[in-house]
């Protein structure tokens, strides 16, 4: 009978596998010169015995000629105490759209959706939108105040908030102006710039409902909350109490660690399904009220201009939307054959029910495969098999959400809202694949 | 109560609240402490459209102008019309008719720049925002009286109030009645509540759908690199490498991401000292074309003499009818730096 090792099963290492005194020795002195020369001797002997074998015609040199990393000692632990992506991923970073904003503190950086997988955005690639720069807040000096229509206005320290019952939930966060550059015509080349004010994270925090209950809010009169930030802009937004009581959080955690400063460290509001501007960062105060506040970003911005010259005010919910992230604008298919068309779908009103994909500009549609878990107000990853035979193609995706709402085409959306609304563009996106394999952002009409 | 405010209250009440209670876990009452009056006063500075929260005080147009010129004009322009740091706040294009109707008619005109004053329906908003966030680089440094003066000055620039106007907590409401776009907001949409009714719906058609597949819009070739070289913005070893959108020829092998090319540094100091920045920004048109566009056009040493001549002697007609004035005062060293950078072609 073959031994366990031959069958590929690992034996647990016996206790005290290394002599106790050697462990103590190394822990105390590290690998000293004596041991180093011993080790070097061993490596020199090992490499000397590896003569590069002759390369045959079909051989892949990257297999046959063992690369340096296979023949050397790797780097030590905590070389990066906070891990960094491979240097080969240096292209995959947040980027600004040149000329979009006149300053870098009231500005936006976009998430590189074209190269991300799954349903979570790495925290360091979460898009940024600041109105007056971002700040580093000392959590020991941060407070959350709850006032307005409450029995007792309260103050919480971060320490107290972290002691309270918490929940962790995965939600998408989309700026109301995402895809806003594309209302009139094609303006940007890649999905990073067209849809990259979109991210999703697992957020950890205290339900707003719990805090309001603790403060004894006036159930009869309250209809809205004001959320306010602690930064220079002291961003204020009116929140629908319906959302606040349903699933809003006062969050400190993001993807298992504390929030990043650019995303509101140490505390931000999370209002699932609602546009990003309402997820007030560096949150310092919640005020319970009975009438909305008409703050600057509720009258001069984040208002949707209609063709008749009126602005729709307090537009908050992000309606169902989807986009193919790969292949997408600015990329190139190098070969014919199989491709996995993949993308993201989401809805501010609930779950993604169905995603369909068209490769002929919307004439014919196929159901895409949805990846689980499918969570409410979260991103859902979809896939669709495609064999490209060098023909011109027009790739589109279309989502249906759990309310039965179907994502509109650009023509359907523009017919009602015109082209100057800036906000809430959830139209279907088209990527044109040329016979040369180049993928370009286009609008059909 | 104005009809709009009534509509708003009805609209809010129509949002049916599910009866809701939550039992607090035992001991939770110990977390958090009552806020003192002083603490609430220090943070609760918001002012609502019905002027709840407005502190007493006053300020006139003249006082406002003085503070404006000292603390605001550097970014927003003497008349609030600058487009350099932020979009114009006022442009003097509000009409008597707009003020009478409370609807800014030119909002339907795509050719008209939408200023802050053309959009804002509520006077409280201007007061609240300036008090909490301006000046941008020194927020919360203004007194209530200063804010009254600044708001008066902005309204005066928009012809909403006269030169001798004094704004105070007692006449905010009557001044509100002259806000040019006070009736310009609509709550007629389904985007406030999760259960709101959508205004647009897509089609469910799945086969032989009757849709146009003509390309109505795409990026023109010259704009393909307005966002830089796309080849350096996507994963460069996967199934979908990025398109090479640099004017310079694509090298045999796209440089590995780890060896990304260092950006050529703009001679900021020379551009500022030379007075160029007033009319040119890096990307996008200001008075003159963006430097990014100029650099793309004149990449190459062979253009140096032309570019130098144009800077020193000015001229018009290449980018539009707006002339570039002669800039003879730029010193030689700065000029050399600027010309080298403009023609270097390096990103």
PDB file of N, CA and C in Angstrom, chain A residues 89 91 95 97 102 114-115 131-132 147 153 155 160 186 193 209 214 219 228 232 234 240 242 284-285 287 290 293-294 300 308 311-313 316-317 330 332 349 363-365 398 406 417 420 443-445, chain B residues 20 29 31-33 35 43-44 46 48 83-84 103 107 114 119 125 132-133 136 140 184 186 189-194 199 202-203 205-206 208-209 212 214 216-217 227 232-235 237 241 243:
ATOM      1  N   UNK A  89       0.469  45.472 -11.613  1.00  0.00           N
ATOM      2  CA  UNK A  89      -0.906  45.984 -11.642  1.00  0.00           C
ATOM      3  C   UNK A  89      -0.938  47.509 -11.522  1.00  0.00           C
ATOM      4  N   UNK A  91      -1.105  49.843 -13.484  1.00  0.00           N
ATOM      5  CA  UNK A  91      -2.038  50.593 -14.333  1.00  0.00           C
ATOM      6  C   UNK A  91      -3.426  50.708 -13.713  1.00  0.00           C
ATOM      7  N   UNK A  95      -8.444  57.216 -11.398  1.00  0.00           N
ATOM      8  CA  UNK A  95      -7.972  58.277 -12.291  1.00  0.00           C
ATOM      9  C   UNK A  95      -8.987  59.400 -12.373  1.00  0.00           C
ATOM     10  N   UNK A  97     -10.744  62.498 -14.658  1.00  0.00           N
ATOM     11  CA  UNK A  97     -11.069  62.806 -16.047  1.00  0.00           C
ATOM     12  C   UNK A  97     -10.573  64.215 -16.328  1.00  0.00           C
ATOM     13  N   UNK A 102     -12.325  71.899 -12.069  1.00  0.00           N
ATOM     14  CA  UNK A 102     -11.310  72.942 -12.174  1.00  0.00           C
ATOM     15  C   UNK A 102     -10.313  72.878 -11.022  1.00  0.00           C
ATOM     16  N   UNK A 114     -12.889  48.240 -15.396  1.00  0.00           N
ATOM     17  CA  UNK A 114     -12.557  47.335 -16.501  1.00  0.00           C
ATOM     18  C   UNK A 114     -11.694  46.168 -16.055  1.00  0.00           C
ATOM     19  N   UNK A 115     -10.976  46.310 -14.957  1.00  0.00           N
ATOM     20  CA  UNK A 115     -10.053  45.255 -14.549  1.00  0.00           C
ATOM     21  C   UNK A 115     -10.374  44.654 -13.190  1.00  0.00           C
ATOM     22  N   UNK A 131     -15.882  67.534  -1.961  1.00  0.00           N
ATOM     23  CA  UNK A 131     -16.290  68.886  -2.307  1.00  0.00           C
ATOM     24  C   UNK A 131     -15.333  69.932  -1.743  1.00  0.00           C
ATOM     25  N   UNK A 132     -14.594  69.536  -0.726  1.00  0.00           N
ATOM     26  CA  UNK A 132     -13.694  70.518  -0.121  1.00  0.00           C
ATOM     27  C   UNK A 132     -12.461  69.761   0.401  1.00  0.00           C
ATOM     28  N   UNK A 147     -29.600  65.122  17.176  1.00  0.00           N
ATOM     29  CA  UNK A 147     -30.462  66.150  17.780  1.00  0.00           C
ATOM     30  C   UNK A 147     -31.684  66.388  16.902  1.00  0.00           C
ATOM     31  N   UNK A 153     -31.147  65.212  22.984  1.00  0.00           N
ATOM     32  CA  UNK A 153     -30.029  65.214  22.033  1.00  0.00           C
ATOM     33  C   UNK A 153     -28.857  64.469  22.667  1.00  0.00           C
ATOM     34  N   UNK A 155     -24.751  62.642  22.408  1.00  0.00           N
ATOM     35  CA  UNK A 155     -23.410  62.648  21.836  1.00  0.00           C
ATOM     36  C   UNK A 155     -22.797  61.268  22.037  1.00  0.00           C
ATOM     37  N   UNK A 160     -17.881  54.404  22.009  1.00  0.00           N
ATOM     38  CA  UNK A 160     -19.244  53.953  22.315  1.00  0.00           C
ATOM     39  C   UNK A 160     -19.902  53.326  21.092  1.00  0.00           C
ATOM     40  N   UNK A 186     -21.289  60.755 -26.704  1.00  0.00           N
ATOM     41  CA  UNK A 186     -20.150  60.029 -26.158  1.00  0.00           C
ATOM     42  C   UNK A 186     -19.063  61.037 -25.806  1.00  0.00           C
ATOM     43  N   UNK A 193     -14.203  55.864 -16.872  1.00  0.00           N
ATOM     44  CA  UNK A 193     -14.722  57.233 -16.861  1.00  0.00           C
ATOM     45  C   UNK A 193     -16.238  57.292 -17.062  1.00  0.00           C
ATOM     46  N   UNK A 209     -31.548  53.172  12.776  1.00  0.00           N
ATOM     47  CA  UNK A 209     -32.792  52.977  13.518  1.00  0.00           C
ATOM     48  C   UNK A 209     -32.519  52.813  15.015  1.00  0.00           C
ATOM     49  N   UNK A 214     -32.648  55.050  20.446  1.00  0.00           N
ATOM     50  CA  UNK A 214     -31.901  55.399  21.662  1.00  0.00           C
ATOM     51  C   UNK A 214     -32.138  56.875  22.030  1.00  0.00           C
ATOM     52  N   UNK A 219     -41.761  60.055  16.668  1.00  0.00           N
ATOM     53  CA  UNK A 219     -42.283  59.212  15.595  1.00  0.00           C
ATOM     54  C   UNK A 219     -43.408  59.878  14.826  1.00  0.00           C
ATOM     55  N   UNK A 228     -24.769  65.393   8.446  1.00  0.00           N
ATOM     56  CA  UNK A 228     -23.781  66.471   8.309  1.00  0.00           C
ATOM     57  C   UNK A 228     -22.367  65.960   8.577  1.00  0.00           C
ATOM     58  N   UNK A 232     -14.392  70.432   6.267  1.00  0.00           N
ATOM     59  CA  UNK A 232     -14.599  71.851   5.998  1.00  0.00           C
ATOM     60  C   UNK A 232     -15.913  72.145   5.310  1.00  0.00           C
ATOM     61  N   UNK A 234     -18.580  70.516   5.649  1.00  0.00           N
ATOM     62  CA  UNK A 234     -19.699  70.090   6.499  1.00  0.00           C
ATOM     63  C   UNK A 234     -20.892  69.733   5.628  1.00  0.00           C
ATOM     64  N   UNK A 240     -34.382  60.621   3.507  1.00  0.00           N
ATOM     65  CA  UNK A 240     -35.744  60.151   3.720  1.00  0.00           C
ATOM     66  C   UNK A 240     -35.762  59.236   4.946  1.00  0.00           C
ATOM     67  N   UNK A 242     -37.757  57.052   5.753  1.00  0.00           N
ATOM     68  CA  UNK A 242     -38.070  55.695   5.303  1.00  0.00           C
ATOM     69  C   UNK A 242     -36.780  54.885   5.090  1.00  0.00           C
ATOM     70  N   UNK A 284     -20.705  63.758  11.442  1.00  0.00           N
ATOM     71  CA  UNK A 284     -20.638  64.268  12.817  1.00  0.00           C
ATOM     72  C   UNK A 284     -22.013  64.450  13.435  1.00  0.00           C
ATOM     73  N   UNK A 285     -23.069  64.505  12.593  1.00  0.00           N
ATOM     74  CA  UNK A 285     -24.362  64.848  13.186  1.00  0.00           C
ATOM     75  C   UNK A 285     -25.514  64.298  12.358  1.00  0.00           C
ATOM     76  N   UNK A 287     -29.666  65.050  12.376  1.00  0.00           N
ATOM     77  CA  UNK A 287     -30.738  65.846  12.978  1.00  0.00           C
ATOM     78  C   UNK A 287     -32.072  65.325  12.464  1.00  0.00           C
ATOM     79  N   UNK A 290     -38.813  67.608  10.308  1.00  0.00           N
ATOM     80  CA  UNK A 290     -40.120  67.383   9.683  1.00  0.00           C
ATOM     81  C   UNK A 290     -40.253  68.112   8.346  1.00  0.00           C
ATOM     82  N   UNK A 293     -34.194  70.216   4.022  1.00  0.00           N
ATOM     83  CA  UNK A 293     -33.355  71.379   4.291  1.00  0.00           C
ATOM     84  C   UNK A 293     -32.975  72.191   3.052  1.00  0.00           C
ATOM     85  N   UNK A 294     -33.156  71.644   1.857  1.00  0.00           N
ATOM     86  CA  UNK A 294     -32.762  72.375   0.644  1.00  0.00           C
ATOM     87  C   UNK A 294     -31.327  72.876   0.760  1.00  0.00           C
ATOM     88  N   UNK A 300     -28.577  73.434  -5.983  1.00  0.00           N
ATOM     89  CA  UNK A 300     -27.712  73.929  -7.055  1.00  0.00           C
ATOM     90  C   UNK A 300     -27.068  72.762  -7.793  1.00  0.00           C
ATOM     91  N   UNK A 308     -38.276  71.005 -19.764  1.00  0.00           N
ATOM     92  CA  UNK A 308     -39.114  72.200 -19.593  1.00  0.00           C
ATOM     93  C   UNK A 308     -38.459  73.252 -18.679  1.00  0.00           C
ATOM     94  N   UNK A 311     -36.134  71.809 -12.443  1.00  0.00           N
ATOM     95  CA  UNK A 311     -35.168  70.864 -11.890  1.00  0.00           C
ATOM     96  C   UNK A 311     -35.909  69.913 -10.963  1.00  0.00           C
ATOM     97  N   UNK A 312     -35.701  68.632 -11.150  1.00  0.00           N
ATOM     98  CA  UNK A 312     -36.252  67.676 -10.196  1.00  0.00           C
ATOM     99  C   UNK A 312     -35.385  67.702  -8.946  1.00  0.00           C
ATOM    100  N   UNK A 313     -36.032  67.936  -7.798  1.00  0.00           N
ATOM    101  CA  UNK A 313     -35.304  68.094  -6.544  1.00  0.00           C
ATOM    102  C   UNK A 313     -35.483  66.846  -5.681  1.00  0.00           C
ATOM    103  N   UNK A 316     -33.147  60.828  -5.380  1.00  0.00           N
ATOM    104  CA  UNK A 316     -32.203  60.137  -4.503  1.00  0.00           C
ATOM    105  C   UNK A 316     -31.907  58.701  -4.917  1.00  0.00           C
ATOM    106  N   UNK A 317     -32.955  57.974  -5.273  1.00  0.00           N
ATOM    107  CA  UNK A 317     -32.801  56.534  -5.538  1.00  0.00           C
ATOM    108  C   UNK A 317     -32.023  56.309  -6.837  1.00  0.00           C
ATOM    109  N   UNK A 330     -11.982  51.159 -25.169  1.00  0.00           N
ATOM    110  CA  UNK A 330     -10.549  51.405 -25.021  1.00  0.00           C
ATOM    111  C   UNK A 330      -9.725  50.144 -24.948  1.00  0.00           C
ATOM    112  N   UNK A 332      -8.917  46.008 -26.500  1.00  0.00           N
ATOM    113  CA  UNK A 332      -8.759  45.396 -27.818  1.00  0.00           C
ATOM    114  C   UNK A 332      -8.793  43.876 -27.689  1.00  0.00           C
ATOM    115  N   UNK A 349     -33.532  49.796  -5.779  1.00  0.00           N
ATOM    116  CA  UNK A 349     -34.844  49.444  -5.242  1.00  0.00           C
ATOM    117  C   UNK A 349     -34.938  47.993  -4.793  1.00  0.00           C
ATOM    118  N   UNK A 363     -30.897  44.067 -30.900  1.00  0.00           N
ATOM    119  CA  UNK A 363     -31.918  43.357 -31.705  1.00  0.00           C
ATOM    120  C   UNK A 363     -32.303  42.038 -31.047  1.00  0.00           C
ATOM    121  N   UNK A 364     -31.275  41.313 -30.584  1.00  0.00           N
ATOM    122  CA  UNK A 364     -31.532  40.001 -29.966  1.00  0.00           C
ATOM    123  C   UNK A 364     -30.817  39.912 -28.629  1.00  0.00           C
ATOM    124  N   UNK A 365     -31.467  39.256 -27.689  1.00  0.00           N
ATOM    125  CA  UNK A 365     -30.958  39.231 -26.310  1.00  0.00           C
ATOM    126  C   UNK A 365     -30.880  37.804 -25.787  1.00  0.00           C
ATOM    127  N   UNK A 398     -28.651  44.600 -20.189  1.00  0.00           N
ATOM    128  CA  UNK A 398     -29.937  45.174 -19.743  1.00  0.00           C
ATOM    129  C   UNK A 398     -30.368  44.431 -18.490  1.00  0.00           C
ATOM    130  N   UNK A 406     -37.322  47.551 -15.902  1.00  0.00           N
ATOM    131  CA  UNK A 406     -36.333  47.168 -16.907  1.00  0.00           C
ATOM    132  C   UNK A 406     -35.486  48.389 -17.257  1.00  0.00           C
ATOM    133  N   UNK A 417     -36.363  62.464 -20.403  1.00  0.00           N
ATOM    134  CA  UNK A 417     -35.575  63.360 -19.538  1.00  0.00           C
ATOM    135  C   UNK A 417     -34.721  64.366 -20.313  1.00  0.00           C
ATOM    136  N   UNK A 420     -29.921  67.079 -20.648  1.00  0.00           N
ATOM    137  CA  UNK A 420     -29.167  68.034 -19.837  1.00  0.00           C
ATOM    138  C   UNK A 420     -29.295  67.791 -18.343  1.00  0.00           C
ATOM    139  N   UNK A 443     -22.860  55.489 -28.990  1.00  0.00           N
ATOM    140  CA  UNK A 443     -24.288  55.581 -28.692  1.00  0.00           C
ATOM    141  C   UNK A 443     -25.046  55.329 -29.982  1.00  0.00           C
ATOM    142  N   UNK A 444     -26.103  54.548 -29.884  1.00  0.00           N
ATOM    143  CA  UNK A 444     -26.890  54.209 -31.073  1.00  0.00           C
ATOM    144  C   UNK A 444     -28.097  55.128 -31.182  1.00  0.00           C
ATOM    145  N   UNK A 445     -28.556  55.356 -32.409  1.00  0.00           N
ATOM    146  CA  UNK A 445     -29.746  56.201 -32.560  1.00  0.00           C
ATOM    147  C   UNK A 445     -30.239  56.193 -33.976  1.00  0.00           C
TER     148      UNK A 445
ATOM    149  N   UNK B  20     -43.327  51.205  13.288  1.00  0.00           N
ATOM    150  CA  UNK B  20     -42.019  50.629  13.500  1.00  0.00           C
ATOM    151  C   UNK B  20     -41.562  50.866  14.920  1.00  0.00           C
ATOM    152  N   UNK B  29     -28.785  51.976  26.896  1.00  0.00           N
ATOM    153  CA  UNK B  29     -29.059  53.339  27.332  1.00  0.00           C
ATOM    154  C   UNK B  29     -27.849  54.012  27.969  1.00  0.00           C
ATOM    155  N   UNK B  31     -24.913  53.946  26.698  1.00  0.00           N
ATOM    156  CA  UNK B  31     -24.000  54.433  25.656  1.00  0.00           C
ATOM    157  C   UNK B  31     -24.548  55.737  25.090  1.00  0.00           C
ATOM    158  N   UNK B  32     -23.677  56.729  24.965  1.00  0.00           N
ATOM    159  CA  UNK B  32     -24.107  58.057  24.540  1.00  0.00           C
ATOM    160  C   UNK B  32     -24.541  58.846  25.761  1.00  0.00           C
ATOM    161  N   UNK B  33     -24.316  60.161  25.711  1.00  0.00           N
ATOM    162  CA  UNK B  33     -24.720  61.020  26.833  1.00  0.00           C
ATOM    163  C   UNK B  33     -25.457  62.223  26.264  1.00  0.00           C
ATOM    164  N   UNK B  35     -26.335  65.762  25.004  1.00  0.00           N
ATOM    165  CA  UNK B  35     -25.520  66.867  24.497  1.00  0.00           C
ATOM    166  C   UNK B  35     -25.865  68.122  25.282  1.00  0.00           C
ATOM    167  N   UNK B  43     -22.677  73.080  16.740  1.00  0.00           N
ATOM    168  CA  UNK B  43     -22.747  72.282  15.507  1.00  0.00           C
ATOM    169  C   UNK B  43     -24.023  72.486  14.700  1.00  0.00           C
ATOM    170  N   UNK B  44     -25.139  72.730  15.399  1.00  0.00           N
ATOM    171  CA  UNK B  44     -26.412  72.827  14.669  1.00  0.00           C
ATOM    172  C   UNK B  44     -26.546  74.220  14.064  1.00  0.00           C
ATOM    173  N   UNK B  46     -27.497  74.693  10.781  1.00  0.00           N
ATOM    174  CA  UNK B  46     -28.234  74.661   9.523  1.00  0.00           C
ATOM    175  C   UNK B  46     -29.433  75.593   9.540  1.00  0.00           C
ATOM    176  N   UNK B  48     -33.054  76.261   7.533  1.00  0.00           N
ATOM    177  CA  UNK B  48     -34.025  75.634   6.627  1.00  0.00           C
ATOM    178  C   UNK B  48     -34.700  76.675   5.740  1.00  0.00           C
ATOM    179  N   UNK B  83     -15.005  81.573 -14.080  1.00  0.00           N
ATOM    180  CA  UNK B  83     -15.214  80.160 -14.407  1.00  0.00           C
ATOM    181  C   UNK B  83     -13.939  79.374 -14.110  1.00  0.00           C
ATOM    182  N   UNK B  84     -13.005  79.988 -13.352  1.00  0.00           N
ATOM    183  CA  UNK B  84     -11.694  79.366 -13.227  1.00  0.00           C
ATOM    184  C   UNK B  84     -11.616  78.308 -12.152  1.00  0.00           C
ATOM    185  N   UNK B 103     -39.430  81.800 -12.286  1.00  0.00           N
ATOM    186  CA  UNK B 103     -38.913  80.745 -13.159  1.00  0.00           C
ATOM    187  C   UNK B 103     -37.877  81.366 -14.086  1.00  0.00           C
ATOM    188  N   UNK B 107     -33.255  78.652 -18.517  1.00  0.00           N
ATOM    189  CA  UNK B 107     -32.836  77.294 -18.162  1.00  0.00           C
ATOM    190  C   UNK B 107     -33.180  76.277 -19.251  1.00  0.00           C
ATOM    191  N   UNK B 114     -25.440  77.699 -16.918  1.00  0.00           N
ATOM    192  CA  UNK B 114     -26.304  77.653 -15.741  1.00  0.00           C
ATOM    193  C   UNK B 114     -25.536  78.128 -14.516  1.00  0.00           C
ATOM    194  N   UNK B 119     -30.298  78.752 -10.568  1.00  0.00           N
ATOM    195  CA  UNK B 119     -30.883  77.488 -10.117  1.00  0.00           C
ATOM    196  C   UNK B 119     -31.511  77.572  -8.725  1.00  0.00           C
ATOM    197  N   UNK B 125     -30.608  78.657   1.384  1.00  0.00           N
ATOM    198  CA  UNK B 125     -29.509  77.811   0.936  1.00  0.00           C
ATOM    199  C   UNK B 125     -28.217  78.602   0.825  1.00  0.00           C
ATOM    200  N   UNK B 132     -21.471  77.915   6.354  1.00  0.00           N
ATOM    201  CA  UNK B 132     -20.836  76.658   6.758  1.00  0.00           C
ATOM    202  C   UNK B 132     -19.562  76.346   5.970  1.00  0.00           C
ATOM    203  N   UNK B 133     -19.440  76.811   4.730  1.00  0.00           N
ATOM    204  CA  UNK B 133     -18.375  76.263   3.884  1.00  0.00           C
ATOM    205  C   UNK B 133     -17.481  77.282   3.176  1.00  0.00           C
ATOM    206  N   UNK B 136     -13.745  78.857   0.760  1.00  0.00           N
ATOM    207  CA  UNK B 136     -13.441  77.440   0.560  1.00  0.00           C
ATOM    208  C   UNK B 136     -12.231  76.990   1.369  1.00  0.00           C
ATOM    209  N   UNK B 140     -16.101  78.456   7.878  1.00  0.00           N
ATOM    210  CA  UNK B 140     -16.573  78.767   9.240  1.00  0.00           C
ATOM    211  C   UNK B 140     -15.766  79.898   9.880  1.00  0.00           C
ATOM    212  N   UNK B 184     -38.957  76.999  -9.602  1.00  0.00           N
ATOM    213  CA  UNK B 184     -38.351  76.179 -10.654  1.00  0.00           C
ATOM    214  C   UNK B 184     -38.089  74.730 -10.285  1.00  0.00           C
ATOM    215  N   UNK B 186     -39.166  70.820  -9.089  1.00  0.00           N
ATOM    216  CA  UNK B 186     -40.277  69.882  -9.250  1.00  0.00           C
ATOM    217  C   UNK B 186     -40.065  68.678  -8.348  1.00  0.00           C
ATOM    218  N   UNK B 189     -41.607  63.230  -9.295  1.00  0.00           N
ATOM    219  CA  UNK B 189     -40.745  62.157  -9.770  1.00  0.00           C
ATOM    220  C   UNK B 189     -40.758  61.016  -8.752  1.00  0.00           C
ATOM    221  N   UNK B 190     -40.230  59.898  -9.153  1.00  0.00           N
ATOM    222  CA  UNK B 190     -40.284  58.715  -8.283  1.00  0.00           C
ATOM    223  C   UNK B 190     -38.963  58.390  -7.615  1.00  0.00           C
ATOM    224  N   UNK B 191     -38.076  59.360  -7.550  1.00  0.00           N
ATOM    225  CA  UNK B 191     -36.726  59.046  -7.079  1.00  0.00           C
ATOM    226  C   UNK B 191     -36.458  59.448  -5.627  1.00  0.00           C
ATOM    227  N   UNK B 192     -37.505  59.806  -4.893  1.00  0.00           N
ATOM    228  CA  UNK B 192     -37.291  60.151  -3.481  1.00  0.00           C
ATOM    229  C   UNK B 192     -37.469  58.915  -2.595  1.00  0.00           C
ATOM    230  N   UNK B 193     -38.437  58.081  -2.979  1.00  0.00           N
ATOM    231  CA  UNK B 193     -38.760  56.925  -2.145  1.00  0.00           C
ATOM    232  C   UNK B 193     -38.398  55.629  -2.863  1.00  0.00           C
ATOM    233  N   UNK B 194     -38.003  54.618  -2.068  1.00  0.00           N
ATOM    234  CA  UNK B 194     -37.703  53.305  -2.651  1.00  0.00           C
ATOM    235  C   UNK B 194     -38.910  52.785  -3.432  1.00  0.00           C
ATOM    236  N   UNK B 199     -40.369  56.918 -14.049  1.00  0.00           N
ATOM    237  CA  UNK B 199     -40.930  57.685 -15.156  1.00  0.00           C
ATOM    238  C   UNK B 199     -40.549  57.100 -16.513  1.00  0.00           C
ATOM    239  N   UNK B 202     -37.860  50.379 -19.664  1.00  0.00           N
ATOM    240  CA  UNK B 202     -37.230  49.767 -20.814  1.00  0.00           C
ATOM    241  C   UNK B 202     -38.150  48.734 -21.451  1.00  0.00           C
ATOM    242  N   UNK B 203     -37.739  48.257 -22.602  1.00  0.00           N
ATOM    243  CA  UNK B 203     -38.541  47.262 -23.320  1.00  0.00           C
ATOM    244  C   UNK B 203     -38.081  45.858 -22.933  1.00  0.00           C
ATOM    245  N   UNK B 205     -38.446  43.288 -25.040  1.00  0.00           N
ATOM    246  CA  UNK B 205     -38.261  42.544 -26.283  1.00  0.00           C
ATOM    247  C   UNK B 205     -36.943  41.767 -26.283  1.00  0.00           C
ATOM    248  N   UNK B 206     -36.983  40.510 -26.745  1.00  0.00           N
ATOM    249  CA  UNK B 206     -35.749  39.718 -26.753  1.00  0.00           C
ATOM    250  C   UNK B 206     -35.319  39.236 -28.140  1.00  0.00           C
ATOM    251  N   UNK B 208     -35.455  39.896 -32.526  1.00  0.00           N
ATOM    252  CA  UNK B 208     -35.766  40.761 -33.663  1.00  0.00           C
ATOM    253  C   UNK B 208     -36.384  42.089 -33.229  1.00  0.00           C
ATOM    254  N   UNK B 209     -35.820  42.687 -32.220  1.00  0.00           N
ATOM    255  CA  UNK B 209     -36.377  43.939 -31.698  1.00  0.00           C
ATOM    256  C   UNK B 209     -36.142  45.058 -32.702  1.00  0.00           C
ATOM    257  N   UNK B 212     -32.759  50.953 -33.555  1.00  0.00           N
ATOM    258  CA  UNK B 212     -31.740  51.447 -34.484  1.00  0.00           C
ATOM    259  C   UNK B 212     -30.363  50.990 -34.008  1.00  0.00           C
ATOM    260  N   UNK B 214     -27.665  52.178 -35.724  1.00  0.00           N
ATOM    261  CA  UNK B 214     -26.718  53.127 -36.316  1.00  0.00           C
ATOM    262  C   UNK B 214     -25.949  53.834 -35.207  1.00  0.00           C
ATOM    263  N   UNK B 216     -24.796  56.785 -33.519  1.00  0.00           N
ATOM    264  CA  UNK B 216     -25.164  58.204 -33.549  1.00  0.00           C
ATOM    265  C   UNK B 216     -24.066  59.065 -32.952  1.00  0.00           C
ATOM    266  N   UNK B 217     -23.253  58.477 -32.076  1.00  0.00           N
ATOM    267  CA  UNK B 217     -22.195  59.251 -31.440  1.00  0.00           C
ATOM    268  C   UNK B 217     -21.043  58.330 -31.064  1.00  0.00           C
ATOM    269  N   UNK B 227      -7.963  61.555 -22.615  1.00  0.00           N
ATOM    270  CA  UNK B 227      -7.826  60.966 -21.283  1.00  0.00           C
ATOM    271  C   UNK B 227      -6.470  60.276 -21.124  1.00  0.00           C
ATOM    272  N   UNK B 232      -1.993  52.481 -21.144  1.00  0.00           N
ATOM    273  CA  UNK B 232      -1.372  52.502 -19.815  1.00  0.00           C
ATOM    274  C   UNK B 232      -2.398  52.585 -18.702  1.00  0.00           C
ATOM    275  N   UNK B 233      -3.677  52.392 -19.048  1.00  0.00           N
ATOM    276  CA  UNK B 233      -4.729  52.525 -18.034  1.00  0.00           C
ATOM    277  C   UNK B 233      -5.504  51.237 -17.811  1.00  0.00           C
ATOM    278  N   UNK B 234      -5.131  50.188 -18.511  1.00  0.00           N
ATOM    279  CA  UNK B 234      -5.789  48.905 -18.280  1.00  0.00           C
ATOM    280  C   UNK B 234      -4.705  47.864 -18.059  1.00  0.00           C
ATOM    281  N   UNK B 235      -5.113  46.701 -17.583  1.00  0.00           N
ATOM    282  CA  UNK B 235      -4.147  45.631 -17.337  1.00  0.00           C
ATOM    283  C   UNK B 235      -3.465  45.319 -18.665  1.00  0.00           C
ATOM    284  N   UNK B 237      -1.446  42.852 -19.599  1.00  0.00           N
ATOM    285  CA  UNK B 237      -1.044  41.494 -19.966  1.00  0.00           C
ATOM    286  C   UNK B 237      -2.251  40.566 -20.123  1.00  0.00           C
ATOM    287  N   UNK B 241      -5.823  44.084 -23.777  1.00  0.00           N
ATOM    288  CA  UNK B 241      -4.920  45.212 -23.572  1.00  0.00           C
ATOM    289  C   UNK B 241      -5.589  46.506 -24.037  1.00  0.00           C
ATOM    290  N   UNK B 243      -6.030  50.277 -25.867  1.00  0.00           N
ATOM    291  CA  UNK B 243      -5.662  50.863 -27.157  1.00  0.00           C
ATOM    292  C   UNK B 243      -4.538  51.873 -26.964  1.00  0.00           C
TER     293      UNK B 243
END
